[in-house]
PDB file of C-alpha atoms and ligand atoms in Angstrom:
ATOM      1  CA  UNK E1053     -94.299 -56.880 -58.825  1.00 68.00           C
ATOM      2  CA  UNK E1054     -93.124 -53.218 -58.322  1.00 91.00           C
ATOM      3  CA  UNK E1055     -90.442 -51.611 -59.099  1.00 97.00           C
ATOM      4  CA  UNK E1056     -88.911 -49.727 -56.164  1.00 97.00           C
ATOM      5  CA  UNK E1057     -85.536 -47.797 -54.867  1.00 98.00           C
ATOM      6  CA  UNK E1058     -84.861 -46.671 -51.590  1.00 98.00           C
ATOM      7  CA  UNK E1059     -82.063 -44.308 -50.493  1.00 98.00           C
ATOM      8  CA  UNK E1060     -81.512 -41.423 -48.207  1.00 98.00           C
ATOM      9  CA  UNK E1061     -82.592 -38.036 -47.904  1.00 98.00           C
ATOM     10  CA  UNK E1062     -80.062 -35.834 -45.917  1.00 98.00           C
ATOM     11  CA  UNK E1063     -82.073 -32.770 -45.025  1.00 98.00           C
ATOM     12  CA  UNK E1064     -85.112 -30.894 -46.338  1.00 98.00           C
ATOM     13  CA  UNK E1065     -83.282 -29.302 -49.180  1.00 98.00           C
ATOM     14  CA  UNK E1066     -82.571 -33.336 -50.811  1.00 98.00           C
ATOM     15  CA  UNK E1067     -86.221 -33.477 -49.846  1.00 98.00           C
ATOM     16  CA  UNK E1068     -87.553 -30.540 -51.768  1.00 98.00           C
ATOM     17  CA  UNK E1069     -84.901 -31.495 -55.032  1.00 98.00           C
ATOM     18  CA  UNK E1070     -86.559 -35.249 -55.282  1.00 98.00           C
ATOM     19  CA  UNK E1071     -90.156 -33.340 -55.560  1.00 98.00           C
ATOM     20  CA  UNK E1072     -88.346 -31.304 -58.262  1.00 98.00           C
ATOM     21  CA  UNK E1073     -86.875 -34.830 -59.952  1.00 97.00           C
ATOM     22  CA  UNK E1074     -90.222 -36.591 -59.523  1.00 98.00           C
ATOM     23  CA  UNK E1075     -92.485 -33.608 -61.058  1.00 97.00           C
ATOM     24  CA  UNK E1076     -90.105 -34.140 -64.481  1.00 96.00           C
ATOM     25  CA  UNK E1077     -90.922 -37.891 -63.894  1.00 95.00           C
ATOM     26  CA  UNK E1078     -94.758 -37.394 -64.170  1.00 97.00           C
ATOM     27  CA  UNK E1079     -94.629 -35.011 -66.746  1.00 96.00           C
ATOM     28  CA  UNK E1080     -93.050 -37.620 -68.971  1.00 94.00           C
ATOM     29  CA  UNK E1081     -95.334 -40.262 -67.808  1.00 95.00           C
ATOM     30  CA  UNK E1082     -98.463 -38.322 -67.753  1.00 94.00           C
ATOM     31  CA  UNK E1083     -98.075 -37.338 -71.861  1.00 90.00           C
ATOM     32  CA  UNK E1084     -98.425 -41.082 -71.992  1.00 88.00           C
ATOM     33  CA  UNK E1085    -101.521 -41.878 -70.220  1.00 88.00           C
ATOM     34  CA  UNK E1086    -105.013 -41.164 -71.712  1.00 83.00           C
ATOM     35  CA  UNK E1087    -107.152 -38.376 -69.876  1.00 88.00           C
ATOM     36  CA  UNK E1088    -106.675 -39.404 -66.394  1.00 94.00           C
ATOM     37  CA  UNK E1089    -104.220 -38.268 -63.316  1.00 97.00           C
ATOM     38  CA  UNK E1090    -101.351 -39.715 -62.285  1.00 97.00           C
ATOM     39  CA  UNK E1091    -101.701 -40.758 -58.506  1.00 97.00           C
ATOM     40  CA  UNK E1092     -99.030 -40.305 -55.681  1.00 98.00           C
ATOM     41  CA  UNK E1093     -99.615 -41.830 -52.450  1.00 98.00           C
ATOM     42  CA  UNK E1094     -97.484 -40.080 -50.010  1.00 98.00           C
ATOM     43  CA  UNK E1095     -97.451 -42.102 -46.783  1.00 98.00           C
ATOM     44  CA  UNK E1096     -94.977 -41.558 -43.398  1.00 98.00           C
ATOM     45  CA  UNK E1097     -95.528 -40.425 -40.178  1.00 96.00           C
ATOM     46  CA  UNK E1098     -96.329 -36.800 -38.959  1.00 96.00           C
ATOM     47  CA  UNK E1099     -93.588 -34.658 -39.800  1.00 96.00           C
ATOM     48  CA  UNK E1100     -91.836 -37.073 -42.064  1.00 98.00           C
ATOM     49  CA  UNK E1101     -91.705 -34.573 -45.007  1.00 98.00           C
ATOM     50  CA  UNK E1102     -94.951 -35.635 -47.106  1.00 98.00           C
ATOM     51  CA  UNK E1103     -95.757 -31.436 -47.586  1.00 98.00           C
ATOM     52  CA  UNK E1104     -92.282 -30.657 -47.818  1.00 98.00           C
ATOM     53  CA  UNK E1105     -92.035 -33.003 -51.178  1.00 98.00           C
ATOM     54  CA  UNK E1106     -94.924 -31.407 -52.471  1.00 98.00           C
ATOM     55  CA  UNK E1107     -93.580 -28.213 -51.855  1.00 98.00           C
ATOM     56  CA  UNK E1108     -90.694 -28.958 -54.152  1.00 98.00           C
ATOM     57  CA  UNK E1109     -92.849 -30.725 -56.885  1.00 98.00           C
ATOM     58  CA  UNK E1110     -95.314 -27.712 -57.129  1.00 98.00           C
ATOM     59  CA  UNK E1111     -92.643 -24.906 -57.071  1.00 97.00           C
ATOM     60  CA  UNK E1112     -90.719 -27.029 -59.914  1.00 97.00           C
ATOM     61  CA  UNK E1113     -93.575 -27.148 -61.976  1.00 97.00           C
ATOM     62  CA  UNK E1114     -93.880 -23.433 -61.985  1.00 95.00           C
ATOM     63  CA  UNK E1115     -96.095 -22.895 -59.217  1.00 95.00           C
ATOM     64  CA  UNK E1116     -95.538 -19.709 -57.204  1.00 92.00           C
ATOM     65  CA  UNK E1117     -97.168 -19.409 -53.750  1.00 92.00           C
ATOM     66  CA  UNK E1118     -97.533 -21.081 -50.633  1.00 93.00           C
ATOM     67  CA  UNK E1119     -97.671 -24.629 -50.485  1.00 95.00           C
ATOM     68  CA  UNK E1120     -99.416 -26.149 -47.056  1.00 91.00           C
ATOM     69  CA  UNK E1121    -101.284 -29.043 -46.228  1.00 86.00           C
ATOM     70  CA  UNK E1122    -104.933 -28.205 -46.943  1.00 81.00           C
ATOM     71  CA  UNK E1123    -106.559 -28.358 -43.451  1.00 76.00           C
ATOM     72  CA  UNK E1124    -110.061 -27.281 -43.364  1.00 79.00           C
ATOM     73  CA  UNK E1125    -110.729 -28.899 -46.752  1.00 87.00           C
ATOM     74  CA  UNK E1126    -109.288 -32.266 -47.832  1.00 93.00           C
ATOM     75  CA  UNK E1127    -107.910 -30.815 -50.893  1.00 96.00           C
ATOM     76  CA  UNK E1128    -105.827 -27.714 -52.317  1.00 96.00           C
ATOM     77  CA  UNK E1129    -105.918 -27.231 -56.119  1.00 96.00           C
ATOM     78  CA  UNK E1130    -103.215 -25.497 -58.103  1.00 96.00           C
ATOM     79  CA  UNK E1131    -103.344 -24.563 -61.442  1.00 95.00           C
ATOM     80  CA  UNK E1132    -100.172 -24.781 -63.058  1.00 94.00           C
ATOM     81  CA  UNK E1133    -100.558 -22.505 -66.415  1.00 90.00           C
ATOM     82  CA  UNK E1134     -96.943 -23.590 -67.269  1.00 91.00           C
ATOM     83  CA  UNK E1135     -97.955 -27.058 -68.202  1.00 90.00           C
ATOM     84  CA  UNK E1136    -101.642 -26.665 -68.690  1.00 91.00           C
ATOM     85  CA  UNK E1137    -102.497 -29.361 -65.929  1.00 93.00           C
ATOM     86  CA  UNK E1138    -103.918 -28.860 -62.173  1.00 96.00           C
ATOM     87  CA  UNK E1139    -102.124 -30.285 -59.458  1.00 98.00           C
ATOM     88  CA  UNK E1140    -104.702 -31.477 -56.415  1.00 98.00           C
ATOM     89  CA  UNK E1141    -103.268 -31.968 -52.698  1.00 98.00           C
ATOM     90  CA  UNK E1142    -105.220 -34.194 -50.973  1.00 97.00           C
ATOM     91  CA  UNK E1143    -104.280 -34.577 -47.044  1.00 96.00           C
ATOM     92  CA  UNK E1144    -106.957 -37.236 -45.846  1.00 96.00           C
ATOM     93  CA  UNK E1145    -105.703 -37.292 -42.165  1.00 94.00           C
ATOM     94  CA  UNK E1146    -108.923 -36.106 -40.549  1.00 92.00           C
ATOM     95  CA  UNK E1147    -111.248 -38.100 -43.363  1.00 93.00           C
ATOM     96  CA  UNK E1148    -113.443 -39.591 -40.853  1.00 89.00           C
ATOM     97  CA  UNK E1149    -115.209 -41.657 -43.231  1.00 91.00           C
ATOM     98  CA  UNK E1150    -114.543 -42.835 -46.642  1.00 89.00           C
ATOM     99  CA  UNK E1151    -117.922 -41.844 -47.946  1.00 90.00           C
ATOM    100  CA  UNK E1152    -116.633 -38.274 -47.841  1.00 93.00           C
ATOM    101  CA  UNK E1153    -114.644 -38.953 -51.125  1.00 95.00           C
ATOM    102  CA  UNK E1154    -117.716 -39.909 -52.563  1.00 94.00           C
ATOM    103  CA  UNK E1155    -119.275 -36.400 -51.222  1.00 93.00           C
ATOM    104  CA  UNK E1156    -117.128 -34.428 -52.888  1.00 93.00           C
ATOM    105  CA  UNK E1157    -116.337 -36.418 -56.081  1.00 96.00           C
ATOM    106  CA  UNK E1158    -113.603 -38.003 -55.526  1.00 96.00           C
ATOM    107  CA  UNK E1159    -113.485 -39.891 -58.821  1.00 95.00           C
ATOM    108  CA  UNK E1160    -113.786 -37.125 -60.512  1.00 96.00           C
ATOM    109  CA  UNK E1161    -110.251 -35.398 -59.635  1.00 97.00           C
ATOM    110  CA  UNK E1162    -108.793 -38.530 -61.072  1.00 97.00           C
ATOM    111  CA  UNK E1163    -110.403 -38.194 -64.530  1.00 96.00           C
ATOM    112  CA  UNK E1164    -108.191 -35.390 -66.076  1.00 92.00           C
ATOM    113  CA  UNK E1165    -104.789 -34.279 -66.851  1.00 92.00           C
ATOM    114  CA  UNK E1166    -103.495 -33.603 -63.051  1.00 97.00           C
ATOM    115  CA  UNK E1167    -101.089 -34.697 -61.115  1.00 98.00           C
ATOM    116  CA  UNK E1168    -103.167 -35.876 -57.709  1.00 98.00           C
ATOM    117  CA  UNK E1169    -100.651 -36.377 -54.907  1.00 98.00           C
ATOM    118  CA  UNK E1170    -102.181 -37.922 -51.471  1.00 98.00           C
ATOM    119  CA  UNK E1171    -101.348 -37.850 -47.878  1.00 97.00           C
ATOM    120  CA  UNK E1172    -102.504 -40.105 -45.309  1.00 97.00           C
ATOM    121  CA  UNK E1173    -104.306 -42.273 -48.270  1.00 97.00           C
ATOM    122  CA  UNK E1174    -104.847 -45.336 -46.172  1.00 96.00           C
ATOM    123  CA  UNK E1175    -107.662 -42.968 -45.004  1.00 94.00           C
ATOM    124  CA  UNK E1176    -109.450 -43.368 -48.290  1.00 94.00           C
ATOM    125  CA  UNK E1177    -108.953 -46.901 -48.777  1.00 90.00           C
ATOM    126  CA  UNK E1178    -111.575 -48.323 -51.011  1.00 91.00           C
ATOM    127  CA  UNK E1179    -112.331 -45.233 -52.861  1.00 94.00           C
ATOM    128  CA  UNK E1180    -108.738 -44.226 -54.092  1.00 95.00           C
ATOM    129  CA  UNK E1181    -107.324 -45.757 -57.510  1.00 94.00           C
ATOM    130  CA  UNK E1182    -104.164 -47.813 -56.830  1.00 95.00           C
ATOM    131  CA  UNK E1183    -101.200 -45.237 -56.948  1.00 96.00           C
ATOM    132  CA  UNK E1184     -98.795 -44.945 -59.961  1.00 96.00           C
ATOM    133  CA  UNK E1185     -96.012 -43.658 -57.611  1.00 97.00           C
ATOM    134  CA  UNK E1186     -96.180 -44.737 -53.576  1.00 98.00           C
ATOM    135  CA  UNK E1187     -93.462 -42.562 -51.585  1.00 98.00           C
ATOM    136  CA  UNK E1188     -92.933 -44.260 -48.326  1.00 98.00           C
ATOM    137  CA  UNK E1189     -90.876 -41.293 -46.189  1.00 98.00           C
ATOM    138  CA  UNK E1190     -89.253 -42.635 -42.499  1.00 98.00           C
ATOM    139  CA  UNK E1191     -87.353 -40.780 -39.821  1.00 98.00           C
ATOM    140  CA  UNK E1192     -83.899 -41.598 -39.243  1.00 97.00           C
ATOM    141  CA  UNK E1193     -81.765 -40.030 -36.698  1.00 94.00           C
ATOM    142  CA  UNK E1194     -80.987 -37.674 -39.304  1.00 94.00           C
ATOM    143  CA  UNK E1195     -82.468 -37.030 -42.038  1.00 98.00           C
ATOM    144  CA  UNK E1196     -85.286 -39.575 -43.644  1.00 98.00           C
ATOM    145  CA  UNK E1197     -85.437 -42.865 -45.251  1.00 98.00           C
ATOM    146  CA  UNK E1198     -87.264 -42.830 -48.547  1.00 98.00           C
ATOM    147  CA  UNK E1199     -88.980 -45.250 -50.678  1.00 98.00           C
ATOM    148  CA  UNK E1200     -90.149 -45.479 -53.667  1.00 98.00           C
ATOM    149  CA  UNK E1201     -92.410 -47.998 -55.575  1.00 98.00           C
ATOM    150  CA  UNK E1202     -94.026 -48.017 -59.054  1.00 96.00           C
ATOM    151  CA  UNK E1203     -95.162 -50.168 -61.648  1.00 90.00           C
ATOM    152  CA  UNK E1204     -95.409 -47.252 -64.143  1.00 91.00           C
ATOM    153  CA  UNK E1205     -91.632 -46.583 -64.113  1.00 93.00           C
ATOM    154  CA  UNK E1206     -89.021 -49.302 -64.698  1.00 94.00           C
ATOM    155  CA  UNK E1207     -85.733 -49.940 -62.200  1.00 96.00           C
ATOM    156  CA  UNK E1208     -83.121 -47.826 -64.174  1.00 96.00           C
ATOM    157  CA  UNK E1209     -85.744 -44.647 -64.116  1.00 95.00           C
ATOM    158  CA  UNK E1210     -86.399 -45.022 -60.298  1.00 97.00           C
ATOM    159  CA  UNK E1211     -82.382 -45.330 -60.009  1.00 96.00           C
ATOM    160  CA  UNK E1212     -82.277 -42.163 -61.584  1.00 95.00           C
ATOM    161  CA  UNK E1213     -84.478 -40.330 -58.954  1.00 95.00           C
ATOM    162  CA  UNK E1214     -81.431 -41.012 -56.360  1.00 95.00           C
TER     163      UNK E1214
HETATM  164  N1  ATP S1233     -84.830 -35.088 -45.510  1.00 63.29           N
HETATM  165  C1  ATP S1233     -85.120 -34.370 -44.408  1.00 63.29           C
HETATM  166  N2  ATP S1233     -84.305 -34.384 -43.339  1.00 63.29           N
HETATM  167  C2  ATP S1233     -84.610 -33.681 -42.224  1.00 63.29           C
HETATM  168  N3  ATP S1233     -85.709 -32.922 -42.085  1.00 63.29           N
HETATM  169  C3  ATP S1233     -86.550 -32.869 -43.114  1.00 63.29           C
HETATM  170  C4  ATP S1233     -86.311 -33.582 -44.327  1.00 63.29           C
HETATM  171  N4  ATP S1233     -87.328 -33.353 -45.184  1.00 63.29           N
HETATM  172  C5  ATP S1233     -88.190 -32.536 -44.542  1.00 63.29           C
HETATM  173  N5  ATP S1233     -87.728 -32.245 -43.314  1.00 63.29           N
HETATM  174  C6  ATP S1233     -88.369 -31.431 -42.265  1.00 63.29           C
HETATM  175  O1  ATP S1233     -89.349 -32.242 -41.667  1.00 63.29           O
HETATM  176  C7  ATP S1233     -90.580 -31.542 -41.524  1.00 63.29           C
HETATM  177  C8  ATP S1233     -91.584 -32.187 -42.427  1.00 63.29           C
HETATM  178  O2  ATP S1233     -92.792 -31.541 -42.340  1.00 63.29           O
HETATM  179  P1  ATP S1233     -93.950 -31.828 -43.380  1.00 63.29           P
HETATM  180  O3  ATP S1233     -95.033 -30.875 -43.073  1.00 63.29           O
HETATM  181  O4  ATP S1233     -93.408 -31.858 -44.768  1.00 63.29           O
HETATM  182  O5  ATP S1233     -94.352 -33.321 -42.965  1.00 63.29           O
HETATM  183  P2  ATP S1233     -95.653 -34.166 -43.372  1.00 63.29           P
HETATM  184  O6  ATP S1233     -95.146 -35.533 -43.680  1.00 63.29           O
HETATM  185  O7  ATP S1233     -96.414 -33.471 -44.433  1.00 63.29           O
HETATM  186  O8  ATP S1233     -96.465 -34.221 -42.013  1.00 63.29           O
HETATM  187  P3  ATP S1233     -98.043 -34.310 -41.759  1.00 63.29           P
HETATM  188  O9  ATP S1233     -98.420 -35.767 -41.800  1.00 63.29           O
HETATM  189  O10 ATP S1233     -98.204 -33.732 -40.394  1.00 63.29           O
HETATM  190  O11 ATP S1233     -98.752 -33.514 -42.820  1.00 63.29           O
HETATM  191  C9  ATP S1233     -90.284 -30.104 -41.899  1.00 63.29           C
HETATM  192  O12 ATP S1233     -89.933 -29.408 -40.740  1.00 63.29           O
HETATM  193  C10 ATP S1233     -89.072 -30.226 -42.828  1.00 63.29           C
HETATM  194  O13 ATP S1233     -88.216 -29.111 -42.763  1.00 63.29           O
HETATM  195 MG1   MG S1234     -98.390 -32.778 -44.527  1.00 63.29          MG
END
């Protein structure tokens, strides 16, 4: 059973903070795993704010520069020097086939101190590791609907993401 919270996000801003709240989160939790990343699933439609989160979690951690879904590649790496760890943004929404992971190594990106966050993963299903965070993001009429499951993170620490 997973833990989960769901609440509101108003506008891009509350969007771009909860990346901020969530890359403290994983730096906690990722001194506590042994040599391997800590997987995000980011799943929503187009548009839902899946980049935007991101965004915020990447410019929290330190990192200063654009931040875009990767589009000709599958994956953007950062490095973030700050907290000697690599971030890797994976946006699988024009994986054709799964076997591409296995092209480029998938397993690999999720055998080191990183933080791997995923868009579109149902793409990859098969060859991804189950998520330690899944970040479900819906439209509303305004604003977005977010939720967000874990087995890594008990109740009260979700709670504290709202
Ligand atoms: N909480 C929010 N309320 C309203 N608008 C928001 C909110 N969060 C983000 N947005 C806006 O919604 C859009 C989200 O775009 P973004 O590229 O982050 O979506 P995405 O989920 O990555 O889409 P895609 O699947 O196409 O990659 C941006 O224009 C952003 O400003
Ligand atoms: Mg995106």
């Amino acid at each position: 059973m997973h833990n989960q919270v769901t609440f509101t996000l108003a506008d891009e801003e509350a969007t771009i903070n909860l990346g901020a709240k969530l890359a403290n989160f994983l730096l906690t939790a990722l001194n506590k795993v042994e040599q391997r990343a800590l997987s995000v699933n980011l799943e929503g439609d187009l548009g839902a704010g899946k980049t935007t989160l991101s965004r915020g979690l990447l410019h929290s951690l330190g990192y200063v520069g654009t931040v875009k879904s990767p589009t000709y590649t599958l994956v953007e790496s950062y490095q973030v020097p700050d907290h000697n760890l690599e971030v890797f943004h994976f946006d699988l929404y024009r994986l054709l086939d799964p076997e591409e992971l296995e092209f480029m190594g998938i397993r690999d990106y999720f055998a080191k101190k990183a933080i791997c966050l995923i868009e579109w993963p149902d793409r990859g299903f098969g060859l991804l590791p189950e998520p330690d965070l899944k970040i479900t993001i819906c439209h509303q009429s305004e604003g977005r609907l977010v939720t967000i499951s874990s087995q890594i993170f008990t109740k009260e620490e979700l709670d504290a993401l709202v």
